[in-house]
Amino acid sequence: ADLVHRDSTHAVSRFAGSGRLTSGEIEMAYDVDLQAQPLNFTTLAVSFPEVPLRGDWFGPLRVKGTLHDLVMRSELEGDAGRLAMDATLDAEEPGYRFNGKLDLIALDPSVALGDARLPAGELTASVSGDVQGDSLANLAGQAVVGVDRSTLAGVRLFIGDARLRMGDGLLRLDTLHLETTVVQVDAGGALGLHAGRRDSLTLTARLDSL
């Protein structure tokens, strides 16, 4: 295949590769192995505003399954850095689900998300977990976040990790630890995910002398 996606006068996306699309009685099944040359997320977000990324991204994209049970493996690179994902998604309403791992390698958040208000720099981190829901209020599951050596807004991050559990309208922070050149932070507790649920966090911060 050699596919091109256009939307009005916006930047074009192009995919080259091979695969199979099977039309079932209820839904379409995918088994494709493509190379993004590039995939432009800014254009994609015109039709799907929930897409957070912006700009051109290049690299392999492997997709297999249905929208209810879709296996995605990709390693994309752009001006903002690199992204790698190995996950199974449920992209159909009413409940969405992510089960897998997402790696950010030397990623500049302000460029990747197209928002100059965000801190610029190079973030290297990973997120793994199994989370489902269609809004903050009904999120359920667990996730582990790890931060490796990074620099954001001129601050060096040495190491960080957090373990999160979501359910019953709460985001439970089992552990959080972050070490930077400015501050060391440790935290635990929970936060309500909607107005009807409340909880509290215990936060400890240690600052270097000024």
PDB file of C-alpha atoms in Angstrom:
ATOM      1  CA  ALA A   1       0.000   0.000   0.000  1.00  0.00           C
ATOM      2  CA  ASP A   2       0.936   3.625  -0.543  1.00  0.00           C
ATOM      3  CA  LEU A   3      -1.678   5.712   1.286  1.00  0.00           C
ATOM      4  CA  VAL A   4      -2.049   9.482   1.621  1.00  0.00           C
ATOM      5  CA  HIS A   5      -4.284  11.313   4.089  1.00  0.00           C
ATOM      6  CA  ARG A   6      -5.388  14.855   3.216  1.00  0.00           C
ATOM      7  CA  ASP A   7      -7.651  17.264   5.051  1.00  0.00           C
ATOM      8  CA  SER A   8      -8.305  20.561   3.251  1.00  0.00           C
ATOM      9  CA  THR A   9      -5.052  22.552   3.061  1.00  0.00           C
ATOM     10  CA  HIS A  10      -3.471  20.974   6.147  1.00  0.00           C
ATOM     11  CA  ALA A  11      -0.200  19.028   6.050  1.00  0.00           C
ATOM     12  CA  VAL A  12      -0.368  15.594   4.414  1.00  0.00           C
ATOM     13  CA  SER A  13       0.303  12.222   6.052  1.00  0.00           C
ATOM     14  CA  ARG A  14       1.655   9.285   4.059  1.00  0.00           C
ATOM     15  CA  PHE A  15       1.943   5.578   4.859  1.00  0.00           C
ATOM     16  CA  ALA A  16       3.748   2.856   2.903  1.00  0.00           C
ATOM     17  CA  GLY A  17       3.620  -0.850   3.676  1.00  0.00           C
ATOM     18  CA  SER A  18       1.305  -3.822   3.479  1.00  0.00           C
ATOM     19  CA  GLY A  19      -1.491  -5.571   5.341  1.00  0.00           C
ATOM     20  CA  ARG A  20      -5.071  -6.749   5.365  1.00  0.00           C
ATOM     21  CA  LEU A  21      -8.403  -5.110   6.238  1.00  0.00           C
ATOM     22  CA  THR A  22     -11.251  -7.547   6.838  1.00  0.00           C
ATOM     23  CA  SER A  23     -14.849  -6.379   6.967  1.00  0.00           C
ATOM     24  CA  GLY A  24     -16.743  -8.428   9.563  1.00  0.00           C
ATOM     25  CA  GLU A  25     -20.419  -8.519  10.400  1.00  0.00           C
ATOM     26  CA  ILE A  26     -19.971  -6.020  13.229  1.00  0.00           C
ATOM     27  CA  GLU A  27     -16.602  -4.320  12.887  1.00  0.00           C
ATOM     28  CA  MET A  28     -13.494  -4.015  10.751  1.00  0.00           C
ATOM     29  CA  ALA A  29     -10.383  -6.062  11.551  1.00  0.00           C
ATOM     30  CA  TYR A  30      -6.884  -4.708  10.854  1.00  0.00           C
ATOM     31  CA  ASP A  31      -3.569  -6.451  10.280  1.00  0.00           C
ATOM     32  CA  VAL A  32      -1.209  -3.864   8.795  1.00  0.00           C
ATOM     33  CA  ASP A  33       2.503  -3.085   8.883  1.00  0.00           C
ATOM     34  CA  LEU A  34       3.128   0.490   7.782  1.00  0.00           C
ATOM     35  CA  GLN A  35       5.870   3.098   7.699  1.00  0.00           C
ATOM     36  CA  ALA A  36       4.784   6.651   8.505  1.00  0.00           C
ATOM     37  CA  GLN A  37       6.412   9.013   5.987  1.00  0.00           C
ATOM     38  CA  PRO A  38       5.231  11.057   7.943  1.00  0.00           C
ATOM     39  CA  LEU A  39       2.175  10.879  10.206  1.00  0.00           C
ATOM     40  CA  ASN A  40       1.031  14.460  10.863  1.00  0.00           C
ATOM     41  CA  PHE A  41      -0.801  14.626  14.184  1.00  0.00           C
ATOM     42  CA  THR A  42      -1.743  18.292  13.748  1.00  0.00           C
ATOM     43  CA  THR A  43      -3.861  17.385  10.732  1.00  0.00           C
ATOM     44  CA  LEU A  44      -5.260  14.292  12.464  1.00  0.00           C
ATOM     45  CA  ALA A  45      -6.383  16.453  15.391  1.00  0.00           C
ATOM     46  CA  VAL A  46      -8.646  18.454  13.052  1.00  0.00           C
ATOM     47  CA  SER A  47     -10.943  15.422  12.873  1.00  0.00           C
ATOM     48  CA  PHE A  48     -10.040  13.966  16.295  1.00  0.00           C
ATOM     49  CA  PRO A  49      -9.550  16.882  18.752  1.00  0.00           C
ATOM     50  CA  GLU A  50      -8.650  14.488  21.584  1.00  0.00           C
ATOM     51  CA  VAL A  51      -5.334  13.708  19.834  1.00  0.00           C
ATOM     52  CA  PRO A  52      -2.753  15.647  21.918  1.00  0.00           C
ATOM     53  CA  LEU A  53       0.361  15.364  19.732  1.00  0.00           C
ATOM     54  CA  ARG A  54       1.354  17.839  17.040  1.00  0.00           C
ATOM     55  CA  GLY A  55       3.748  17.876  14.086  1.00  0.00           C
ATOM     56  CA  ASP A  56       5.287  15.268  11.771  1.00  0.00           C
ATOM     57  CA  TRP A  57       6.377  11.869  13.093  1.00  0.00           C
ATOM     58  CA  PHE A  58       8.254   9.187  11.159  1.00  0.00           C
ATOM     59  CA  GLY A  59       8.659   5.471  11.795  1.00  0.00           C
ATOM     60  CA  PRO A  60       7.063   2.009  11.822  1.00  0.00           C
ATOM     61  CA  LEU A  61       3.468   1.433  12.853  1.00  0.00           C
ATOM     62  CA  ARG A  62       2.135  -2.098  13.421  1.00  0.00           C
ATOM     63  CA  VAL A  63      -1.606  -2.472  13.992  1.00  0.00           C
ATOM     64  CA  LYS A  64      -3.543  -5.703  14.489  1.00  0.00           C
ATOM     65  CA  GLY A  65      -7.072  -6.486  15.702  1.00  0.00           C
ATOM     66  CA  THR A  66     -10.335  -4.560  15.953  1.00  0.00           C
ATOM     67  CA  LEU A  67     -11.061  -1.188  17.554  1.00  0.00           C
ATOM     68  CA  HIS A  68     -12.326  -3.123  20.579  1.00  0.00           C
ATOM     69  CA  ASP A  69      -9.061  -5.072  20.952  1.00  0.00           C
ATOM     70  CA  LEU A  70      -6.336  -3.331  18.963  1.00  0.00           C
ATOM     71  CA  VAL A  71      -2.653  -4.206  19.350  1.00  0.00           C
ATOM     72  CA  MET A  72      -0.392  -1.280  18.423  1.00  0.00           C
ATOM     73  CA  ARG A  73       3.400  -1.235  18.237  1.00  0.00           C
ATOM     74  CA  SER A  74       5.220   1.845  17.003  1.00  0.00           C
ATOM     75  CA  GLU A  75       8.504   3.738  17.227  1.00  0.00           C
ATOM     76  CA  LEU A  76       8.009   7.280  16.000  1.00  0.00           C
ATOM     77  CA  GLU A  77      10.537  10.099  15.782  1.00  0.00           C
ATOM     78  CA  GLY A  78      10.017  13.792  15.113  1.00  0.00           C
ATOM     79  CA  ASP A  79      11.378  17.248  15.872  1.00  0.00           C
ATOM     80  CA  ALA A  80      10.112  16.870  19.449  1.00  0.00           C
ATOM     81  CA  GLY A  81      11.985  13.611  20.170  1.00  0.00           C
ATOM     82  CA  ARG A  82      10.989   9.939  20.104  1.00  0.00           C
ATOM     83  CA  LEU A  83       7.955   7.901  21.145  1.00  0.00           C
ATOM     84  CA  ALA A  84       7.671   4.111  21.433  1.00  0.00           C
ATOM     85  CA  MET A  85       4.462   2.252  22.270  1.00  0.00           C
ATOM     86  CA  ASP A  86       3.605  -1.407  22.750  1.00  0.00           C
ATOM     87  CA  ALA A  87       0.002  -1.638  23.909  1.00  0.00           C
ATOM     88  CA  THR A  88      -3.463  -3.101  23.484  1.00  0.00           C
ATOM     89  CA  LEU A  89      -6.237  -0.529  23.111  1.00  0.00           C
ATOM     90  CA  ASP A  90     -10.011  -0.522  23.352  1.00  0.00           C
ATOM     91  CA  ALA A  91     -10.885   2.522  21.268  1.00  0.00           C
ATOM     92  CA  GLU A  92     -14.638   1.961  21.177  1.00  0.00           C
ATOM     93  CA  GLU A  93     -17.253   3.677  23.301  1.00  0.00           C
ATOM     94  CA  PRO A  94     -18.514   3.585  25.980  1.00  0.00           C
ATOM     95  CA  GLY A  95     -15.334   2.525  27.816  1.00  0.00           C
ATOM     96  CA  TYR A  96     -11.813   3.098  26.535  1.00  0.00           C
ATOM     97  CA  ARG A  97      -8.804   1.086  27.732  1.00  0.00           C
ATOM     98  CA  PHE A  98      -5.001   1.220  27.534  1.00  0.00           C
ATOM     99  CA  ASN A  99      -2.948  -1.805  28.550  1.00  0.00           C
ATOM    100  CA  GLY A 100       0.773  -1.632  27.797  1.00  0.00           C
ATOM    101  CA  LYS A 101       3.770   0.678  27.852  1.00  0.00           C
ATOM    102  CA  LEU A 102       4.625   4.090  26.427  1.00  0.00           C
ATOM    103  CA  ASP A 103       8.232   5.339  26.313  1.00  0.00           C
ATOM    104  CA  LEU A 104       9.231   8.994  25.877  1.00  0.00           C
ATOM    105  CA  ILE A 105      12.837   9.472  24.749  1.00  0.00           C
ATOM    106  CA  ALA A 106      14.385  12.959  24.894  1.00  0.00           C
ATOM    107  CA  LEU A 107      10.919  14.421  24.284  1.00  0.00           C
ATOM    108  CA  ASP A 108      10.321  18.192  24.349  1.00  0.00           C
ATOM    109  CA  PRO A 109       6.765  18.565  25.773  1.00  0.00           C
ATOM    110  CA  SER A 110       6.276  22.091  24.418  1.00  0.00           C
ATOM    111  CA  VAL A 111       7.025  20.937  20.851  1.00  0.00           C
ATOM    112  CA  ALA A 112       5.339  17.519  21.063  1.00  0.00           C
ATOM    113  CA  LEU A 113       2.074  19.039  22.306  1.00  0.00           C
ATOM    114  CA  GLY A 114       2.371  22.309  20.378  1.00  0.00           C
ATOM    115  CA  ASP A 115       1.999  24.455  23.506  1.00  0.00           C
ATOM    116  CA  ALA A 116       4.653  27.070  24.299  1.00  0.00           C
ATOM    117  CA  ARG A 117       3.294  27.374  27.851  1.00  0.00           C
ATOM    118  CA  LEU A 118       4.669  23.930  28.701  1.00  0.00           C
ATOM    119  CA  PRO A 119       8.272  23.514  29.925  1.00  0.00           C
ATOM    120  CA  ALA A 120      10.802  23.013  27.151  1.00  0.00           C
ATOM    121  CA  GLY A 121      13.646  20.522  27.355  1.00  0.00           C
ATOM    122  CA  GLU A 122      14.232  16.790  26.989  1.00  0.00           C
ATOM    123  CA  LEU A 123      12.101  14.363  28.992  1.00  0.00           C
ATOM    124  CA  THR A 124      12.934  10.655  29.141  1.00  0.00           C
ATOM    125  CA  ALA A 125      10.253   8.641  30.909  1.00  0.00           C
ATOM    126  CA  SER A 126       8.058   5.560  30.687  1.00  0.00           C
ATOM    127  CA  VAL A 127       4.426   4.880  31.546  1.00  0.00           C
ATOM    128  CA  SER A 128       3.092   1.345  31.898  1.00  0.00           C
ATOM    129  CA  GLY A 129      -0.251   0.152  33.160  1.00  0.00           C
ATOM    130  CA  ASP A 130      -3.793  -0.997  32.574  1.00  0.00           C
ATOM    131  CA  VAL A 131      -6.294   1.887  32.706  1.00  0.00           C
ATOM    132  CA  GLN A 132      -9.874   2.131  31.469  1.00  0.00           C
ATOM    133  CA  GLY A 133     -12.630   4.750  31.441  1.00  0.00           C
ATOM    134  CA  ASP A 134     -13.982   7.571  29.305  1.00  0.00           C
ATOM    135  CA  SER A 135     -13.484  10.470  31.750  1.00  0.00           C
ATOM    136  CA  LEU A 136     -11.551  11.387  34.892  1.00  0.00           C
ATOM    137  CA  ALA A 137     -14.560  10.558  37.049  1.00  0.00           C
ATOM    138  CA  ASN A 138     -14.701   6.858  36.139  1.00  0.00           C
ATOM    139  CA  LEU A 139     -11.050   5.987  35.572  1.00  0.00           C
ATOM    140  CA  ALA A 140     -10.106   2.540  36.875  1.00  0.00           C
ATOM    141  CA  GLY A 141      -6.855   0.596  36.861  1.00  0.00           C
ATOM    142  CA  GLN A 142      -3.237   1.128  37.783  1.00  0.00           C
ATOM    143  CA  ALA A 143      -0.125   2.691  36.298  1.00  0.00           C
ATOM    144  CA  VAL A 144       3.597   3.015  36.990  1.00  0.00           C
ATOM    145  CA  VAL A 145       5.525   6.108  35.870  1.00  0.00           C
ATOM    146  CA  GLY A 146       9.310   6.226  35.710  1.00  0.00           C
ATOM    147  CA  VAL A 147      11.509   9.243  34.934  1.00  0.00           C
ATOM    148  CA  ASP A 148      15.134   8.919  33.826  1.00  0.00           C
ATOM    149  CA  ARG A 149      17.753  11.662  33.484  1.00  0.00           C
ATOM    150  CA  SER A 150      16.030  14.623  31.846  1.00  0.00           C
ATOM    151  CA  THR A 151      16.048  18.422  31.660  1.00  0.00           C
ATOM    152  CA  LEU A 152      12.908  20.583  31.781  1.00  0.00           C
ATOM    153  CA  ALA A 153      12.826  24.384  31.939  1.00  0.00           C
ATOM    154  CA  GLY A 154      16.522  24.357  32.819  1.00  0.00           C
ATOM    155  CA  VAL A 155      16.041  21.992  35.775  1.00  0.00           C
ATOM    156  CA  ARG A 156      17.839  18.645  35.704  1.00  0.00           C
ATOM    157  CA  LEU A 157      15.790  15.604  36.716  1.00  0.00           C
ATOM    158  CA  PHE A 158      17.888  12.716  38.004  1.00  0.00           C
ATOM    159  CA  ILE A 159      15.326  10.029  38.736  1.00  0.00           C
ATOM    160  CA  GLY A 160      11.652   9.703  39.553  1.00  0.00           C
ATOM    161  CA  ASP A 161       8.932   7.117  39.960  1.00  0.00           C
ATOM    162  CA  ALA A 162       5.265   6.970  40.883  1.00  0.00           C
ATOM    163  CA  ARG A 163       2.726   4.196  41.418  1.00  0.00           C
ATOM    164  CA  LEU A 164      -0.902   5.114  40.796  1.00  0.00           C
ATOM    165  CA  ARG A 165      -4.218   3.315  41.347  1.00  0.00           C
ATOM    166  CA  MET A 166      -7.540   4.602  40.071  1.00  0.00           C
ATOM    167  CA  GLY A 167     -11.044   3.553  41.063  1.00  0.00           C
ATOM    168  CA  ASP A 168     -14.143   4.550  43.047  1.00  0.00           C
ATOM    169  CA  GLY A 169     -13.647   8.176  42.000  1.00  0.00           C
ATOM    170  CA  LEU A 170     -10.165   8.371  43.523  1.00  0.00           C
ATOM    171  CA  LEU A 171      -6.622   8.605  42.213  1.00  0.00           C
ATOM    172  CA  ARG A 172      -4.474   6.853  44.828  1.00  0.00           C
ATOM    173  CA  LEU A 173      -0.808   7.762  44.832  1.00  0.00           C
ATOM    174  CA  ASP A 174       0.873   4.817  46.537  1.00  0.00           C
ATOM    175  CA  THR A 175       4.328   6.325  46.130  1.00  0.00           C
ATOM    176  CA  LEU A 176       5.928   9.289  44.402  1.00  0.00           C
ATOM    177  CA  HIS A 177       9.632  10.110  44.475  1.00  0.00           C
ATOM    178  CA  LEU A 178      11.418  12.711  42.359  1.00  0.00           C
ATOM    179  CA  GLU A 179      14.982  14.017  42.583  1.00  0.00           C
ATOM    180  CA  THR A 180      16.078  17.171  40.744  1.00  0.00           C
ATOM    181  CA  THR A 181      18.799  19.820  41.032  1.00  0.00           C
ATOM    182  CA  VAL A 182      16.247  22.098  42.758  1.00  0.00           C
ATOM    183  CA  VAL A 183      14.103  19.890  44.979  1.00  0.00           C
ATOM    184  CA  GLN A 184      13.505  16.336  46.135  1.00  0.00           C
ATOM    185  CA  VAL A 185       9.825  15.417  46.433  1.00  0.00           C
ATOM    186  CA  ASP A 186       8.113  12.464  48.120  1.00  0.00           C
ATOM    187  CA  ALA A 187       4.343  12.081  48.294  1.00  0.00           C
ATOM    188  CA  GLY A 188       1.525   9.649  49.016  1.00  0.00           C
ATOM    189  CA  GLY A 189      -2.222   9.694  49.483  1.00  0.00           C
ATOM    190  CA  ALA A 190      -5.139  10.226  47.121  1.00  0.00           C
ATOM    191  CA  LEU A 191      -7.088  12.832  45.160  1.00  0.00           C
ATOM    192  CA  GLY A 192     -10.758  12.897  44.237  1.00  0.00           C
ATOM    193  CA  LEU A 193     -11.473  12.576  40.517  1.00  0.00           C
ATOM    194  CA  HIS A 194     -14.849  14.298  40.706  1.00  0.00           C
ATOM    195  CA  ALA A 195     -16.609  16.790  42.990  1.00  0.00           C
ATOM    196  CA  GLY A 196     -18.251  14.088  45.089  1.00  0.00           C
ATOM    197  CA  ARG A 197     -14.973  12.480  46.199  1.00  0.00           C
ATOM    198  CA  ARG A 198     -12.346  14.085  48.390  1.00  0.00           C
ATOM    199  CA  ASP A 199      -9.084  12.896  49.894  1.00  0.00           C
ATOM    200  CA  SER A 200      -5.667  14.259  50.766  1.00  0.00           C
ATOM    201  CA  LEU A 201      -1.992  13.985  49.872  1.00  0.00           C
ATOM    202  CA  THR A 202       1.009  14.010  52.162  1.00  0.00           C
ATOM    203  CA  LEU A 203       3.833  15.917  50.481  1.00  0.00           C
ATOM    204  CA  THR A 204       7.445  16.262  51.610  1.00  0.00           C
ATOM    205  CA  ALA A 205       9.827  18.569  49.737  1.00  0.00           C
ATOM    206  CA  ARG A 206      13.529  19.142  50.466  1.00  0.00           C
ATOM    207  CA  LEU A 207      15.156  22.189  48.876  1.00  0.00           C
ATOM    208  CA  ASP A 208      18.831  22.961  48.380  1.00  0.00           C
ATOM    209  CA  SER A 209      20.094  26.205  49.908  1.00  0.00           C
ATOM    210  CA  LEU A 210      19.648  29.297  47.772  1.00  0.00           C
TER     211      LEU A 210
END
